[in-house]
Amino acid sequence: MTDSPGAALRDLRESKPLIHQITNYVVMNETANATLAIGALPVMAHAVEEVEEMASVAGALVLNIGTLSRHWIEAMLLAGKAANGSGVPVVLDPVGVGATTFRTDTAKKILAEVDVAIVRGNAAEVAALAGLEAQIRGVESIGVDAGAPTIARTASSRLGVVASVTGPVDHVSDGTRTLAVANGDPLLATITGSGCMASTITGCFAAVRLDALVDAATFALAAIGVAAEDAARAAAGPGTFHARLYDALYTLAPDALDERANIDDA
Amino acid sequence: MTDSPGAALRDLRESKPLIHQITNYVVMNETANATLAIGALPVMAHAVEEVEEMASVAGALVLNIGTLSRHWIEAMLLAGKAANGSGVPVVLDPVGVGATTFRTDTAKKILAEVDVAIVRGNAAEVAALAGLEAQIRGVESIGVDAGAPTIARTASSRLGVVASVTGPVDHVSDGTRTLAVANGDPLLATITGSGCMASTITGCFAAVRLDALVDAATFALAAIGVAAEDAARAAAGPGTFHARLYDALYTLAPDALDERANIDDA
Amino acid sequence: MTDSPGAALRDLRESKPLIHQITNYVVMNETANATLAIGALPVMAHAVEEVEEMASVAGALVLNIGTLSRHWIEAMLLAGKAANGSGVPVVLDPVGVGATTFRTDTAKKILAEVDVAIVRGNAAEVAALAGLEAQIRGVESIGVDAGAPTIARTASSRLGVVASVTGPVDHVSDGTRTLAVANGDPLLATITGSGCMASTITGCFAAVRLDALVDAATFALAAIGVAAEDAARAAAGPGTFHARLYDALYTLAPDALDERANIDDA
């Protein structure tokens, strides 16, 4: 029997995994609401005094370096190691890697000290992390030399993770197998945090597909992509799209997801 | 003459109390907007250098431990004591108490050092704080042994506060008198921060009912509950519900609130 | 050839300047989304390890003291000096100045150590900063002795900045020339962060009008004002207004902005 995004979504809604997120100030509300909307339970906790306890009991841990500072990095490392010790998958969102030395060094430090399961970023971020040529302005990808499938494949091999590269078409690779997801809407790029939401939803699916992380990452991108298509139809711009995106994640039916998910070998 | 939620709402809108909030990163925008929508003035300030000055001139102080760290706890204690010294009521939202030792210890420390007027939480949080059996996953209540009225009554007696326990039906108690509020909509549970908003609105009403804190807490829950009913009618899911909730708080008419508030002895 | 708000908006959308923002927790998501909606690129970064690198390559730097603490002030000063060194214009939003000594002192310290191009605040904040009589409750202006044009003119002369004072009618002055902008909608005052958004959009326009900062500040207020007028027409209260405001900033046409901008000598 083949697995499917809809089947994983059903499992997610039944088990309601706790998704521990140490993420940036800009999108905390957004990723918490996306977690609830898709059917899981969010918890934000960043104090060094509690992150290990929280990460150990979570279904997945999402680390996002969008607004870094020293104490938060310390907490991410502690939480990551605790998650590793308890078999909890870790998703890393390397926001803005390549934009400053501090961000690049921090992402590399996390990858060195924590066993990261999935890295989810835009093309420039993942390319920069993998040592490929890339240009980034702030946190926006504005140019990469390699194609997205190559970036995903190379990053996966070099970093020892499942690499999930989002863009007009998304690409997920474990180094051997590379899949393309062609869902979504251009309005996703007009709101802050849509990438961060993709990382969080990746964590939600990882929590119910521990042994199939390429599928988890792919299913997650299909889910947010299909929801974005629904949201765009009801939107008059970025603000109403944003509100409708939660509606669409919440009302997303597993059967519709299976039917509309546009996943192919890359 | 009997007091009513509508009368308190009228007072609130006329006096526009300043509500000082030291709250979590996830919901700051939400609770600030809820404060404005109901008709009061929010201010967020957490620096140890200024919290005492701010809390002393506020109409109420709301402490929320949703995303704790050491310096914020220090600020909460300073602000709480300053509020006590100036007769400013303090509302505590013990987010996630029971989920980690750090949260439980912090909430107890605040209760020990600050004279808290009202504790507003979900059943598991308030039960955990009162020493009753409870299960919490992250920040979500997933099971309690006692019924909500008992939790409210017990917490009130043991902690020396007005206990406000929200859920499908809300319960408010001062240990002797226990009231039930049966307003609201299930969509409240699909957005993050709805509990935090309830705590903030409790602070708004406490600022205009200093000598009737059970009423204040009850009126606040009726107000957000009735607003949620209006918002749900105009919503297609959590995202549009969220936007409509501010509309509904803003347009809530005192007379309609009195008519629709569903408050009874528990 | 005369410059116009629409011409500047066209330039902004073509060059997509990076707007580095060190701002408060309450509005980070809002100001990032407003930046994207108007057509620029936001980046939030506050770590002392990276703010200089980020500010140096930005099109503008926006400093906002809405939720201060010691490390953030340090970062603001570092970023401000780096921006100065690279010719990047600095916008200061003195949120809540006058409400606590800490905020007043911090805003003055920033003005003393950083060459600030534009100060954008409400009447009470800018008056307090300029040493004029003002009353503030939390972060809301509740009374000033002088009229807004006088406040703008005096603040500009005394502080050596372009002063941008928002209110029912906005006033922008460089000490000699003072302009009034009569766009907007009362719903702006019902959501938190609308002032902070105005400061951010001021940064967006400053990035493309480095040598005409009075114009930049004026055009920015006309742009958010016209967008607010559009948003208000589609709104049922503060929540739907908030969502529609991003829609309106995103769909704002340069020609319509030129036609509807209500800018006059004050």
mmCIF file of C-alpha atoms in Angstrom, chain B residues 14-18 25 28-30 32-33 36-37 41-51 53-54 57 71-72 240 242-251, chain C residues 25-27 30 65-72 96 98-103 137-140 142 186-187 189-193 235-243:
data_model
loop_
_atom_site.group_PDB
_atom_site.id
_atom_site.type_symbol
_atom_site.label_atom_id
_atom_site.label_comp_id
_atom_site.label_asym_id
_atom_site.label_seq_id
_atom_site.Cartn_x
_atom_site.Cartn_y
_atom_site.Cartn_z
ATOM 1 C CA GLU B 14 -15.351 55.864 28.942
ATOM 2 C CA SER B 15 -12.308 55.634 31.205
ATOM 3 C CA LYS B 16 -10.038 53.835 28.699
ATOM 4 C CA PRO B 17 -7.801 52.260 31.352
ATOM 5 C CA LEU B 18 -4.159 51.618 30.550
ATOM 6 C CA TYR B 25 6.006 36.885 22.207
ATOM 7 C CA MET B 28 1.579 40.349 22.089
ATOM 8 C CA ASN B 29 0.067 41.741 18.938
ATOM 9 C CA GLU B 30 -3.164 39.867 19.561
ATOM 10 C CA ALA B 32 -2.725 44.581 22.273
ATOM 11 C CA ASN B 33 -5.311 44.574 19.508
ATOM 12 C CA LEU B 36 -7.813 48.401 21.764
ATOM 13 C CA ALA B 37 -10.843 46.668 20.253
ATOM 14 C CA LEU B 41 -5.265 51.184 26.000
ATOM 15 C CA PRO B 42 -2.524 48.541 25.875
ATOM 16 C CA VAL B 43 1.102 49.048 26.773
ATOM 17 C CA MET B 44 3.795 46.391 26.559
ATOM 18 C CA ALA B 45 6.933 47.031 28.593
ATOM 19 C CA HIS B 46 9.234 44.416 30.091
ATOM 20 C CA ALA B 47 12.540 46.175 30.862
ATOM 21 C CA VAL B 48 13.436 46.057 34.551
ATOM 22 C CA GLU B 49 14.356 49.730 34.162
ATOM 23 C CA GLU B 50 10.767 50.793 33.453
ATOM 24 C CA VAL B 51 8.212 48.192 34.544
ATOM 25 C CA GLU B 53 7.027 53.134 36.649
ATOM 26 C CA MET B 54 4.626 51.783 34.036
ATOM 27 C CA VAL B 57 0.163 54.194 36.651
ATOM 28 C CA HIS B 71 14.949 38.541 32.844
ATOM 29 C CA TRP B 72 11.254 38.522 32.074
ATOM 30 C CA THR B 240 -11.245 34.909 9.167
ATOM 31 C CA HIS B 242 -9.479 35.771 14.128
ATOM 32 C CA ALA B 243 -9.952 38.973 12.101
ATOM 33 C CA ARG B 244 -13.670 39.081 12.827
ATOM 34 C CA LEU B 245 -13.056 38.654 16.568
ATOM 35 C CA TYR B 246 -11.503 42.142 16.750
ATOM 36 C CA ASP B 247 -14.381 43.522 14.679
ATOM 37 C CA ALA B 248 -16.829 41.930 17.098
ATOM 38 C CA LEU B 249 -15.077 43.172 20.251
ATOM 39 C CA TYR B 250 -14.999 46.662 18.745
ATOM 40 C CA THR B 251 -18.648 46.720 17.712
ATOM 41 C CA TYR C 25 7.940 42.498 19.561
ATOM 42 C CA VAL C 26 4.331 43.633 19.246
ATOM 43 C CA VAL C 27 4.505 44.816 15.654
ATOM 44 C CA GLU C 30 2.970 43.816 10.984
ATOM 45 C CA ILE C 65 11.802 51.546 20.936
ATOM 46 C CA GLY C 66 8.366 50.031 21.593
ATOM 47 C CA THR C 67 9.612 47.136 23.749
ATOM 48 C CA LEU C 68 13.021 48.120 24.972
ATOM 49 C CA SER C 69 15.668 46.283 26.869
ATOM 50 C CA ARG C 70 19.366 46.795 27.428
ATOM 51 C CA HIS C 71 20.766 44.522 24.708
ATOM 52 C CA TRP C 72 18.387 45.897 22.136
ATOM 53 C CA GLY C 96 6.114 55.805 24.367
ATOM 54 C CA GLY C 98 7.407 60.591 27.842
ATOM 55 C CA ALA C 99 5.690 57.591 29.408
ATOM 56 C CA THR C 100 8.739 56.396 31.339
ATOM 57 C CA THR C 101 12.130 57.926 32.067
ATOM 58 C CA PHE C 102 13.802 54.899 30.514
ATOM 59 C CA ARG C 103 12.129 55.470 27.155
ATOM 60 C CA ARG C 137 -0.772 57.333 28.549
ATOM 61 C CA GLY C 138 1.339 54.268 27.853
ATOM 62 C CA VAL C 139 2.033 54.722 24.170
ATOM 63 C CA GLU C 140 -1.022 56.847 23.306
ATOM 64 C CA ILE C 142 -3.658 62.079 25.068
ATOM 65 C CA PRO C 186 -9.913 56.724 12.077
ATOM 66 C CA LEU C 187 -9.665 52.911 11.994
ATOM 67 C CA ALA C 189 -6.078 54.256 15.594
ATOM 68 C CA THR C 190 -7.950 51.049 16.452
ATOM 69 C CA ILE C 191 -5.102 48.682 15.580
ATOM 70 C CA THR C 192 -1.786 48.447 17.316
ATOM 71 C CA GLY C 193 1.254 49.138 15.199
ATOM 72 C CA ALA C 235 -13.768 46.693 6.602
ATOM 73 C CA ALA C 236 -16.323 45.763 9.259
ATOM 74 C CA GLY C 237 -14.068 46.783 12.154
ATOM 75 C CA PRO C 238 -10.404 46.762 13.219
ATOM 76 C CA GLY C 239 -9.709 43.107 12.351
ATOM 77 C CA THR C 240 -10.905 43.151 8.763
ATOM 78 C CA PHE C 241 -9.433 46.659 8.369
ATOM 79 C CA HIS C 242 -6.051 45.281 9.425
ATOM 80 C CA ALA C 243 -6.157 42.496 6.811
#
